């Protein structure tokens, strides 16, 4: 379960989703606000109608809109998927960290995770701290 803070009321709540934004009490309110914003956008003429002709912002060709969130023609959509940028955090992690796999049983994993959480640490931080302590205690031996 992930802990979140509701973006509407500020109440803390738990959800199995890492992307939850609203508590169970505000989900319907948020949907009403999204519908209202879309209606206003549509009335202002800013919403793109499915079946309308648009100009691709990458290649400049005209294309027929087949989905509400479509931004590019079919050819450029494929190019966008292939050349998808990785976030700066992911780039930093890739450049500065390497993965170390540790195999444990499911019960051991759950126990380690619970112990780390009880100390206010991540499992990664717990393991690094344990290795530092081991190294400190076994240096002179």
mmCIF file of N, CA and C in Angstrom:
data_model
loop_
_atom_site.group_PDB
_atom_site.id
_atom_site.type_symbol
_atom_site.label_atom_id
_atom_site.label_comp_id
_atom_site.label_asym_id
_atom_site.label_seq_id
_atom_site.Cartn_x
_atom_site.Cartn_y
_atom_site.Cartn_z
ATOM 1 N N UNK A 1 0.845 -1.186 0.000
ATOM 2 C CA UNK A 1 0.000 0.000 0.000
ATOM 3 C C UNK A 1 0.889 1.249 0.000
ATOM 4 N N UNK A 2 0.467 2.248 -0.730
ATOM 5 C CA UNK A 2 1.193 3.505 -0.819
ATOM 6 C C UNK A 2 0.441 4.570 -0.028
ATOM 7 N N UNK A 3 1.188 5.433 0.635
ATOM 8 C CA UNK A 3 0.576 6.533 1.373
ATOM 9 C C UNK A 3 0.594 7.775 0.493
ATOM 10 N N UNK A 4 -0.534 8.473 0.452
ATOM 11 C CA UNK A 4 -0.692 9.667 -0.373
ATOM 12 C C UNK A 4 -1.383 10.760 0.432
ATOM 13 N N UNK A 5 -1.319 11.975 -0.078
ATOM 14 C CA UNK A 5 -2.084 13.088 0.464
ATOM 15 C C UNK A 5 -3.049 13.541 -0.624
ATOM 16 N N UNK A 6 -4.321 13.610 -0.303
ATOM 17 C CA UNK A 6 -5.343 13.999 -1.273
ATOM 18 C C UNK A 6 -5.066 15.412 -1.769
ATOM 19 N N UNK A 7 -5.101 15.614 -3.081
ATOM 20 C CA UNK A 7 -4.822 16.921 -3.670
ATOM 21 C C UNK A 7 -5.985 17.895 -3.516
ATOM 22 N N UNK A 8 -7.159 17.394 -3.139
ATOM 23 C CA UNK A 8 -8.296 18.291 -2.930
ATOM 24 C C UNK A 8 -8.464 18.675 -1.467
ATOM 25 N N UNK A 9 -8.515 17.678 -0.581
ATOM 26 C CA UNK A 9 -8.818 17.983 0.829
ATOM 27 C C UNK A 9 -7.590 17.936 1.737
ATOM 28 N N UNK A 10 -6.486 17.351 1.279
ATOM 29 C CA UNK A 10 -5.275 17.287 2.082
ATOM 30 C C UNK A 10 -5.220 16.124 3.057
ATOM 31 N N UNK A 11 -6.226 15.265 3.065
ATOM 32 C CA UNK A 11 -6.256 14.125 3.976
ATOM 33 C C UNK A 11 -5.269 13.056 3.506
ATOM 34 N N UNK A 12 -4.588 12.410 4.457
ATOM 35 C CA UNK A 12 -3.693 11.315 4.106
ATOM 36 C C UNK A 12 -4.520 10.044 3.932
ATOM 37 N N UNK A 13 -4.153 9.230 2.923
ATOM 38 C CA UNK A 13 -4.864 7.983 2.661
ATOM 39 C C UNK A 13 -3.907 6.972 2.066
ATOM 40 N N UNK A 14 -4.297 5.710 2.104
ATOM 41 C CA UNK A 14 -3.509 4.634 1.525
ATOM 42 C C UNK A 14 -4.218 4.090 0.294
ATOM 43 N N UNK A 15 -3.412 3.700 -0.683
ATOM 44 C CA UNK A 15 -3.967 3.150 -1.917
ATOM 45 C C UNK A 15 -3.008 2.095 -2.459
ATOM 46 N N UNK A 16 -3.518 1.077 -3.118
ATOM 47 C CA UNK A 16 -2.617 0.099 -3.735
ATOM 48 C C UNK A 16 -1.919 0.672 -4.975
ATOM 49 N N UNK A 17 -2.390 1.807 -5.475
ATOM 50 C CA UNK A 17 -1.803 2.438 -6.647
ATOM 51 C C UNK A 17 -0.755 3.472 -6.236
ATOM 52 N N UNK A 18 0.341 3.497 -6.958
ATOM 53 C CA UNK A 18 1.389 4.485 -6.690
ATOM 54 C C UNK A 18 1.013 5.850 -7.265
ATOM 55 N N UNK A 19 -0.022 5.911 -8.111
ATOM 56 C CA UNK A 19 -0.371 7.148 -8.799
ATOM 57 C C UNK A 19 -1.633 7.830 -8.269
ATOM 58 N N UNK A 20 -2.196 7.330 -7.170
ATOM 59 C CA UNK A 20 -3.444 7.895 -6.651
ATOM 60 C C UNK A 20 -3.253 9.357 -6.255
ATOM 61 N N UNK A 21 -4.243 10.184 -6.556
ATOM 62 C CA UNK A 21 -4.183 11.608 -6.235
ATOM 63 C C UNK A 21 -5.264 12.034 -5.261
ATOM 64 N N UNK A 22 -6.371 11.279 -5.226
ATOM 65 C CA UNK A 22 -7.529 11.709 -4.445
ATOM 66 C C UNK A 22 -8.002 10.594 -3.511
ATOM 67 N N UNK A 23 -8.472 10.988 -2.340
ATOM 68 C CA UNK A 23 -9.040 10.023 -1.399
ATOM 69 C C UNK A 23 -10.397 9.544 -1.929
ATOM 70 N N UNK A 24 -10.966 8.545 -1.289
ATOM 71 C CA UNK A 24 -12.237 7.995 -1.777
ATOM 72 C C UNK A 24 -13.368 9.008 -1.701
ATOM 73 N N UNK A 25 -13.238 9.990 -0.811
ATOM 74 C CA UNK A 25 -14.289 10.997 -0.663
ATOM 75 C C UNK A 25 -14.214 12.066 -1.750
ATOM 76 N N UNK A 26 -13.035 12.282 -2.323
ATOM 77 C CA UNK A 26 -12.860 13.360 -3.300
ATOM 78 C C UNK A 26 -12.780 12.874 -4.750
ATOM 79 N N UNK A 27 -12.755 11.573 -4.981
ATOM 80 C CA UNK A 27 -12.646 11.059 -6.349
ATOM 81 C C UNK A 27 -13.776 11.555 -7.229
ATOM 82 N N UNK A 28 -15.003 11.484 -6.737
ATOM 83 C CA UNK A 28 -16.148 11.932 -7.529
ATOM 84 C C UNK A 28 -16.091 13.439 -7.774
ATOM 85 N N UNK A 29 -15.674 14.198 -6.746
ATOM 86 C CA UNK A 29 -15.539 15.652 -6.910
ATOM 87 C C UNK A 29 -14.512 15.967 -7.992
ATOM 88 N N UNK A 30 -13.404 15.233 -7.999
ATOM 89 C CA UNK A 30 -12.359 15.456 -8.999
ATOM 90 C C UNK A 30 -12.878 15.153 -10.396
ATOM 91 N N UNK A 31 -13.672 14.096 -10.545
ATOM 92 C CA UNK A 31 -14.239 13.758 -11.853
ATOM 93 C C UNK A 31 -15.174 14.853 -12.333
ATOM 94 N N UNK A 32 -15.977 15.402 -11.422
ATOM 95 C CA UNK A 32 -16.877 16.506 -11.778
ATOM 96 C C UNK A 32 -16.057 17.703 -12.261
ATOM 97 N N UNK A 33 -14.942 17.997 -11.579
ATOM 98 C CA UNK A 33 -14.081 19.120 -11.982
ATOM 99 C C UNK A 33 -13.445 18.870 -13.349
ATOM 100 N N UNK A 34 -13.006 17.615 -13.607
ATOM 101 C CA UNK A 34 -12.431 17.297 -14.921
ATOM 102 C C UNK A 34 -13.468 17.455 -16.019
ATOM 103 N N UNK A 35 -14.698 16.968 -15.768
ATOM 104 C CA UNK A 35 -15.766 17.098 -16.767
ATOM 105 C C UNK A 35 -16.088 18.555 -17.039
ATOM 106 N N UNK A 36 -16.126 19.365 -15.982
ATOM 107 C CA UNK A 36 -16.413 20.789 -16.128
ATOM 108 C C UNK A 36 -15.319 21.482 -16.950
ATOM 109 N N UNK A 37 -14.059 21.158 -16.666
ATOM 110 C CA UNK A 37 -12.939 21.760 -17.398
ATOM 111 C C UNK A 37 -12.992 21.371 -18.871
ATOM 112 N N UNK A 38 -13.332 20.102 -19.152
ATOM 113 C CA UNK A 38 -13.432 19.664 -20.535
ATOM 114 C C UNK A 38 -14.568 20.387 -21.251
ATOM 115 N N UNK A 39 -15.703 20.534 -20.573
ATOM 116 C CA UNK A 39 -16.850 21.208 -21.179
ATOM 117 C C UNK A 39 -16.491 22.653 -21.535
ATOM 118 N N UNK A 40 -15.808 23.327 -20.606
ATOM 119 C CA UNK A 40 -15.395 24.711 -20.870
ATOM 120 C C UNK A 40 -14.405 24.782 -22.035
ATOM 121 N N UNK A 41 -13.468 23.825 -22.079
ATOM 122 C CA UNK A 41 -12.487 23.773 -23.160
ATOM 123 C C UNK A 41 -13.180 23.539 -24.498
ATOM 124 N N UNK A 42 -14.184 22.665 -24.487
ATOM 125 C CA UNK A 42 -14.921 22.354 -25.709
ATOM 126 C C UNK A 42 -15.722 23.560 -26.187
ATOM 127 N N UNK A 43 -16.368 24.273 -25.249
ATOM 128 C CA UNK A 43 -17.158 25.452 -25.614
ATOM 129 C C UNK A 43 -16.272 26.578 -26.137
ATOM 130 N N UNK A 44 -15.039 26.656 -25.627
ATOM 131 C CA UNK A 44 -14.112 27.691 -26.080
ATOM 132 C C UNK A 44 -13.484 27.345 -27.429
ATOM 133 N N UNK A 45 -13.744 26.123 -27.910
ATOM 134 C CA UNK A 45 -13.209 25.713 -29.203
ATOM 135 C C UNK A 45 -11.773 25.227 -29.122
ATOM 136 N N UNK A 46 -11.291 24.945 -27.931
ATOM 137 C CA UNK A 46 -9.908 24.500 -27.763
ATOM 138 C C UNK A 46 -9.778 22.978 -27.802
ATOM 139 N N UNK A 47 -10.856 22.251 -27.644
ATOM 140 C CA UNK A 47 -10.808 20.788 -27.671
ATOM 141 C C UNK A 47 -10.689 20.322 -29.118
ATOM 142 N N UNK A 48 -9.898 19.280 -29.318
ATOM 143 C CA UNK A 48 -9.706 18.740 -30.658
ATOM 144 C C UNK A 48 -10.768 17.667 -30.894
ATOM 145 N N UNK A 49 -11.534 17.812 -31.956
ATOM 146 C CA UNK A 49 -12.601 16.866 -32.270
ATOM 147 C C UNK A 49 -12.037 15.675 -33.034
ATOM 148 N N UNK A 50 -12.489 14.491 -32.673
ATOM 149 C CA UNK A 50 -12.075 13.285 -33.381
ATOM 150 C C UNK A 50 -12.642 13.351 -34.796
ATOM 151 N N UNK A 51 -11.785 13.066 -35.770
ATOM 152 C CA UNK A 51 -12.175 13.143 -37.169
ATOM 153 C C UNK A 51 -11.772 14.460 -37.827
ATOM 154 N N UNK A 52 -11.334 15.431 -37.031
ATOM 155 C CA UNK A 52 -10.906 16.708 -37.607
ATOM 156 C C UNK A 52 -9.498 16.594 -38.178
ATOM 157 N N UNK A 53 -9.145 17.545 -39.013
ATOM 158 C CA UNK A 53 -7.820 17.581 -39.624
ATOM 159 C C UNK A 53 -6.909 18.460 -38.770
ATOM 160 N N UNK A 54 -5.711 17.953 -38.467
ATOM 161 C CA UNK A 54 -4.715 18.697 -37.695
ATOM 162 C C UNK A 54 -3.381 18.641 -38.416
ATOM 163 N N UNK A 55 -2.462 19.502 -38.015
ATOM 164 C CA UNK A 55 -1.128 19.516 -38.590
ATOM 165 C C UNK A 55 -0.167 18.902 -37.578
ATOM 166 N N UNK A 56 0.627 17.937 -38.005
ATOM 167 C CA UNK A 56 1.602 17.279 -37.136
ATOM 168 C C UNK A 56 2.676 18.291 -36.744
ATOM 169 N N UNK A 57 2.946 18.399 -35.455
ATOM 170 C CA UNK A 57 3.916 19.377 -34.991
ATOM 171 C C UNK A 57 5.356 18.942 -35.248
ATOM 172 N N UNK A 58 5.568 17.685 -35.639
ATOM 173 C CA UNK A 58 6.920 17.224 -35.932
ATOM 174 C C UNK A 58 7.279 17.334 -37.408
ATOM 175 N N UNK A 59 6.392 16.819 -38.277
ATOM 176 C CA UNK A 59 6.733 16.800 -39.705
ATOM 177 C C UNK A 59 5.963 17.841 -40.526
ATOM 178 N N UNK A 60 4.882 18.393 -39.991
ATOM 179 C CA UNK A 60 4.121 19.411 -40.701
ATOM 180 C C UNK A 60 3.036 18.879 -41.619
ATOM 181 N N UNK A 61 2.882 17.560 -41.731
ATOM 182 C CA UNK A 61 1.848 16.969 -42.581
ATOM 183 C C UNK A 61 0.494 17.054 -41.872
ATOM 184 N N UNK A 62 -0.573 17.070 -42.661
ATOM 185 C CA UNK A 62 -1.904 17.036 -42.056
ATOM 186 C C UNK A 62 -2.315 15.583 -41.828
ATOM 187 N N UNK A 63 -3.080 15.361 -40.775
ATOM 188 C CA UNK A 63 -3.561 14.020 -40.443
ATOM 189 C C UNK A 63 -4.948 14.139 -39.852
ATOM 190 N N UNK A 64 -5.694 13.045 -39.853
ATOM 191 C CA UNK A 64 -7.023 12.990 -39.269
ATOM 192 C C UNK A 64 -6.903 12.490 -37.838
ATOM 193 N N UNK A 65 -7.479 13.211 -36.903
ATOM 194 C CA UNK A 65 -7.410 12.862 -35.484
ATOM 195 C C UNK A 65 -8.243 11.607 -35.241
ATOM 196 N N UNK A 66 -7.618 10.597 -34.606
ATOM 197 C CA UNK A 66 -8.318 9.348 -34.303
ATOM 198 C C UNK A 66 -8.504 9.136 -32.798
ATOM 199 N N UNK A 67 -7.859 9.981 -31.988
ATOM 200 C CA UNK A 67 -7.986 9.872 -30.532
ATOM 201 C C UNK A 67 -7.894 11.277 -29.932
ATOM 202 N N UNK A 68 -8.523 11.472 -28.794
ATOM 203 C CA UNK A 68 -8.577 12.794 -28.186
ATOM 204 C C UNK A 68 -7.235 13.353 -27.764
ATOM 205 N N UNK A 69 -6.266 12.497 -27.463
ATOM 206 C CA UNK A 69 -4.960 12.981 -27.011
ATOM 207 C C UNK A 69 -3.903 12.921 -28.105
ATOM 208 N N UNK A 70 -4.305 12.665 -29.327
ATOM 209 C CA UNK A 70 -3.361 12.525 -30.430
ATOM 210 C C UNK A 70 -2.701 13.849 -30.751
ATOM 211 N N UNK A 71 -1.375 13.844 -30.865
ATOM 212 C CA UNK A 71 -0.626 15.061 -31.156
ATOM 213 C C UNK A 71 0.143 14.980 -32.466
ATOM 214 N N UNK A 72 0.404 13.754 -32.931
ATOM 215 C CA UNK A 72 1.252 13.563 -34.102
ATOM 216 C C UNK A 72 0.572 12.641 -35.107
ATOM 217 N N UNK A 73 1.053 12.684 -36.352
ATOM 218 C CA UNK A 73 0.556 11.767 -37.371
ATOM 219 C C UNK A 73 1.051 10.360 -37.047
ATOM 220 N N UNK A 74 0.511 9.352 -37.732
ATOM 221 C CA UNK A 74 0.839 7.951 -37.438
ATOM 222 C C UNK A 74 2.336 7.667 -37.599
ATOM 223 N N UNK A 75 2.972 8.247 -38.627
ATOM 224 C CA UNK A 75 4.399 8.011 -38.851
ATOM 225 C C UNK A 75 5.235 8.568 -37.703
ATOM 226 N N UNK A 76 4.894 9.761 -37.245
ATOM 227 C CA UNK A 76 5.670 10.403 -36.180
ATOM 228 C C UNK A 76 5.390 9.799 -34.809
ATOM 229 N N UNK A 77 4.201 9.216 -34.628
ATOM 230 C CA UNK A 77 3.909 8.536 -33.356
ATOM 231 C C UNK A 77 4.893 7.404 -33.138
ATOM 232 N N UNK A 78 5.189 6.658 -34.188
ATOM 233 C CA UNK A 78 6.152 5.564 -34.097
ATOM 234 C C UNK A 78 7.544 6.077 -33.779
ATOM 235 N N UNK A 79 7.908 7.195 -34.400
ATOM 236 C CA UNK A 79 9.223 7.787 -34.136
ATOM 237 C C UNK A 79 9.314 8.244 -32.685
ATOM 238 N N UNK A 80 8.231 8.833 -32.172
ATOM 239 C CA UNK A 80 8.212 9.313 -30.791
ATOM 240 C C UNK A 80 8.399 8.159 -29.816
ATOM 241 N N UNK A 81 7.756 7.036 -30.081
ATOM 242 C CA UNK A 81 7.857 5.883 -29.186
ATOM 243 C C UNK A 81 9.280 5.338 -29.179
ATOM 244 N N UNK A 82 9.931 5.323 -30.348
ATOM 245 C CA UNK A 82 11.292 4.786 -30.427
ATOM 246 C C UNK A 82 12.309 5.715 -29.793
ATOM 247 N N UNK A 83 12.093 7.031 -29.893
ATOM 248 C CA UNK A 83 13.074 7.982 -29.385
ATOM 249 C C UNK A 83 12.608 8.613 -28.076
ATOM 250 N N UNK A 84 11.875 7.837 -27.290
ATOM 251 C CA UNK A 84 11.345 8.349 -26.028
ATOM 252 C C UNK A 84 12.500 8.724 -25.102
ATOM 253 N N UNK A 85 12.444 9.918 -24.556
ATOM 254 C CA UNK A 85 13.503 10.387 -23.676
ATOM 255 C C UNK A 85 13.375 9.731 -22.308
ATOM 256 N N UNK A 86 14.518 9.437 -21.701
ATOM 257 C CA UNK A 86 14.476 8.955 -20.326
ATOM 258 C C UNK A 86 14.676 10.155 -19.412
ATOM 259 N N UNK A 87 14.062 10.117 -18.256
ATOM 260 C CA UNK A 87 14.100 11.261 -17.348
ATOM 261 C C UNK A 87 15.514 11.502 -16.849
ATOM 262 N N UNK A 88 15.762 12.712 -16.382
ATOM 263 C CA UNK A 88 17.081 13.056 -15.875
ATOM 264 C C UNK A 88 17.423 12.213 -14.649
ATOM 265 N N UNK A 89 16.419 11.869 -13.822
ATOM 266 C CA UNK A 89 16.672 11.004 -12.673
ATOM 267 C C UNK A 89 17.135 9.627 -13.145
ATOM 268 N N UNK A 90 16.481 9.098 -14.165
ATOM 269 C CA UNK A 90 16.853 7.791 -14.684
ATOM 270 C C UNK A 90 18.249 7.839 -15.307
ATOM 271 N N UNK A 91 18.563 8.932 -16.001
ATOM 272 C CA UNK A 91 19.894 9.084 -16.590
ATOM 273 C C UNK A 91 20.956 9.126 -15.494
ATOM 274 N N UNK A 92 20.702 9.879 -14.440
ATOM 275 C CA UNK A 92 21.635 9.991 -13.327
ATOM 276 C C UNK A 92 21.836 8.626 -12.668
ATOM 277 N N UNK A 93 20.742 7.929 -12.412
ATOM 278 C CA UNK A 93 20.826 6.616 -11.774
ATOM 279 C C UNK A 93 21.607 5.638 -12.654
ATOM 280 N N UNK A 94 21.352 5.669 -13.946
ATOM 281 C CA UNK A 94 22.030 4.763 -14.865
ATOM 282 C C UNK A 94 23.530 5.046 -14.909
ATOM 283 N N UNK A 95 23.899 6.319 -14.846
ATOM 284 C CA UNK A 95 25.303 6.708 -14.905
ATOM 285 C C UNK A 95 26.041 6.473 -13.592
ATOM 286 N N UNK A 96 25.360 6.529 -12.461
ATOM 287 C CA UNK A 96 26.043 6.523 -11.174
ATOM 288 C C UNK A 96 25.798 5.303 -10.297
ATOM 289 N N UNK A 97 24.874 4.442 -10.659
ATOM 290 C CA UNK A 97 24.553 3.291 -9.825
ATOM 291 C C UNK A 97 24.519 2.020 -10.647
ATOM 292 N N UNK A 98 24.808 0.926 -9.997
ATOM 293 C CA UNK A 98 24.686 -0.398 -10.603
ATOM 294 C C UNK A 98 23.760 -1.228 -9.726
ATOM 295 N N UNK A 99 23.096 -2.195 -10.315
ATOM 296 C CA UNK A 99 22.151 -3.039 -9.601
ATOM 297 C C UNK A 99 22.871 -4.237 -9.004
ATOM 298 N N UNK A 100 22.501 -4.573 -7.781
ATOM 299 C CA UNK A 100 23.012 -5.755 -7.106
ATOM 300 C C UNK A 100 21.805 -6.578 -6.692
ATOM 301 N N UNK A 101 21.702 -7.801 -7.215
ATOM 302 C CA UNK A 101 20.545 -8.635 -6.892
ATOM 303 C C UNK A 101 20.830 -9.461 -5.654
ATOM 304 N N UNK A 102 19.815 -9.600 -4.829
ATOM 305 C CA UNK A 102 19.898 -10.395 -3.618
ATOM 306 C C UNK A 102 18.693 -11.323 -3.608
ATOM 307 N N UNK A 103 18.913 -12.621 -3.578
ATOM 308 C CA UNK A 103 17.819 -13.574 -3.606
ATOM 309 C C UNK A 103 17.500 -14.039 -2.191
ATOM 310 N N UNK A 104 16.258 -13.835 -1.777
ATOM 311 C CA UNK A 104 15.771 -14.291 -0.477
ATOM 312 C C UNK A 104 14.379 -14.871 -0.682
ATOM 313 N N UNK A 105 13.929 -15.650 0.293
ATOM 314 C CA UNK A 105 12.572 -16.204 0.189
ATOM 315 C C UNK A 105 11.563 -15.075 0.385
ATOM 316 N N UNK A 106 10.326 -15.344 0.019
ATOM 317 C CA UNK A 106 9.276 -14.325 0.144
ATOM 318 C C UNK A 106 9.088 -13.915 1.597
ATOM 319 N N UNK A 107 9.163 -14.881 2.513
ATOM 320 C CA UNK A 107 8.990 -14.572 3.940
ATOM 321 C C UNK A 107 10.124 -13.698 4.447
ATOM 322 N N UNK A 108 11.376 -14.044 4.034
ATOM 323 C CA UNK A 108 12.527 -13.243 4.445
ATOM 324 C C UNK A 108 12.430 -11.826 3.891
ATOM 325 N N UNK A 109 12.010 -11.720 2.643
ATOM 326 C CA UNK A 109 11.870 -10.403 2.027
ATOM 327 C C UNK A 109 10.872 -9.546 2.789
ATOM 328 N N UNK A 110 9.733 -10.134 3.122
ATOM 329 C CA UNK A 110 8.713 -9.394 3.864
ATOM 330 C C UNK A 110 9.224 -8.978 5.243
ATOM 331 N N UNK A 111 9.977 -9.872 5.897
ATOM 332 C CA UNK A 111 10.526 -9.558 7.219
ATOM 333 C C UNK A 111 11.555 -8.436 7.123
ATOM 334 N N UNK A 112 12.406 -8.483 6.113
ATOM 335 C CA UNK A 112 13.420 -7.445 5.920
ATOM 336 C C UNK A 112 12.749 -6.113 5.631
ATOM 337 N N UNK A 113 11.756 -6.140 4.772
ATOM 338 C CA UNK A 113 11.039 -4.914 4.406
ATOM 339 C C UNK A 113 10.339 -4.307 5.624
ATOM 340 N N UNK A 114 9.692 -5.153 6.424
ATOM 341 C CA UNK A 114 9.003 -4.669 7.623
ATOM 342 C C UNK A 114 10.001 -4.087 8.620
ATOM 343 N N UNK A 115 11.148 -4.752 8.779
ATOM 344 C CA UNK A 115 12.174 -4.257 9.702
ATOM 345 C C UNK A 115 12.714 -2.903 9.229
ATOM 346 N N UNK A 116 12.968 -2.786 7.941
ATOM 347 C CA UNK A 116 13.470 -1.518 7.387
ATOM 348 C C UNK A 116 12.457 -0.406 7.609
ATOM 349 N N UNK A 117 11.181 -0.689 7.366
ATOM 350 C CA UNK A 117 10.135 0.319 7.568
ATOM 351 C C UNK A 117 10.021 0.714 9.036
ATOM 352 N N UNK A 118 10.211 -0.254 9.947
ATOM 353 C CA UNK A 118 10.129 0.062 11.377
ATOM 354 C C UNK A 118 11.255 0.995 11.805
ATOM 355 N N UNK A 119 12.371 0.958 11.071
ATOM 356 C CA UNK A 119 13.494 1.851 11.356
ATOM 357 C C UNK A 119 13.423 3.144 10.554
ATOM 358 N N UNK A 120 12.399 3.259 9.700
ATOM 359 C CA UNK A 120 12.249 4.454 8.867
ATOM 360 C C UNK A 120 13.237 4.482 7.718
ATOM 361 N N UNK A 121 13.633 3.312 7.243
ATOM 362 C CA UNK A 121 14.620 3.212 6.161
ATOM 363 C C UNK A 121 14.020 2.453 4.976
ATOM 364 N N UNK A 122 14.660 2.622 3.834
ATOM 365 C CA UNK A 122 14.342 1.760 2.700
ATOM 366 C C UNK A 122 15.155 0.484 2.863
ATOM 367 N N UNK A 123 14.795 -0.555 2.139
ATOM 368 C CA UNK A 123 15.537 -1.807 2.201
ATOM 369 C C UNK A 123 16.969 -1.565 1.712
ATOM 370 N N UNK A 124 17.113 -0.754 0.687
ATOM 371 C CA UNK A 124 18.438 -0.437 0.155
ATOM 372 C C UNK A 124 19.303 0.221 1.225
ATOM 373 N N UNK A 125 18.765 1.216 1.913
ATOM 374 C CA UNK A 125 19.501 1.917 2.963
ATOM 375 C C UNK A 125 19.847 0.978 4.110
ATOM 376 N N UNK A 126 18.920 0.101 4.487
ATOM 377 C CA UNK A 126 19.167 -0.873 5.540
ATOM 378 C C UNK A 126 20.337 -1.784 5.172
ATOM 379 N N UNK A 127 20.345 -2.299 3.947
ATOM 380 C CA UNK A 127 21.413 -3.191 3.519
ATOM 381 C C UNK A 127 22.758 -2.473 3.492
ATOM 382 N N UNK A 128 22.792 -1.248 2.998
ATOM 383 C CA UNK A 128 24.048 -0.486 2.962
ATOM 384 C C UNK A 128 24.559 -0.203 4.371
ATOM 385 N N UNK A 129 23.647 0.150 5.277
ATOM 386 C CA UNK A 129 24.016 0.404 6.666
ATOM 387 C C UNK A 129 24.544 -0.871 7.321
ATOM 388 N N UNK A 130 23.891 -1.995 7.083
ATOM 389 C CA UNK A 130 24.329 -3.272 7.637
ATOM 390 C C UNK A 130 25.722 -3.636 7.119
ATOM 391 N N UNK A 131 25.976 -3.409 5.840
ATOM 392 C CA UNK A 131 27.301 -3.704 5.279
ATOM 393 C C UNK A 131 28.374 -2.798 5.876
ATOM 394 N N UNK A 132 28.052 -1.528 6.083
ATOM 395 C CA UNK A 132 29.002 -0.601 6.718
ATOM 396 C C UNK A 132 29.334 -1.054 8.134
ATOM 397 N N UNK A 133 28.300 -1.429 8.893
ATOM 398 C CA UNK A 133 28.505 -1.901 10.265
ATOM 399 C C UNK A 133 29.355 -3.176 10.270
ATOM 400 N N UNK A 134 29.070 -4.101 9.400
ATOM 401 C CA UNK A 134 29.835 -5.340 9.317
ATOM 402 C C UNK A 134 31.297 -5.033 9.007
ATOM 403 N N UNK A 135 31.503 -4.147 8.041
ATOM 404 C CA UNK A 135 32.864 -3.775 7.634
ATOM 405 C C UNK A 135 33.607 -3.118 8.799
ATOM 406 N N UNK A 136 32.934 -2.235 9.539
ATOM 407 C CA UNK A 136 33.539 -1.560 10.687
ATOM 408 C C UNK A 136 33.940 -2.560 11.771
ATOM 409 N N UNK A 137 33.073 -3.516 12.050
ATOM 410 C CA UNK A 137 33.306 -4.488 13.110
ATOM 411 C C UNK A 137 34.309 -5.585 12.747
ATOM 412 N N UNK A 138 34.570 -5.779 11.471
ATOM 413 C CA UNK A 138 35.461 -6.843 11.033
ATOM 414 C C UNK A 138 36.721 -6.332 10.341
ATOM 415 N N UNK A 139 37.000 -5.046 10.442
ATOM 416 C CA UNK A 139 38.176 -4.466 9.779
ATOM 417 C C UNK A 139 39.480 -5.006 10.358
ATOM 418 N N UNK A 140 39.618 -4.984 11.671
ATOM 419 C CA UNK A 140 40.881 -5.332 12.303
ATOM 420 C C UNK A 140 41.089 -6.834 12.452
ATOM 421 N N UNK A 141 40.095 -7.634 12.181
ATOM 422 C CA UNK A 141 40.209 -9.084 12.395
ATOM 423 C C UNK A 141 40.816 -9.795 11.223
#
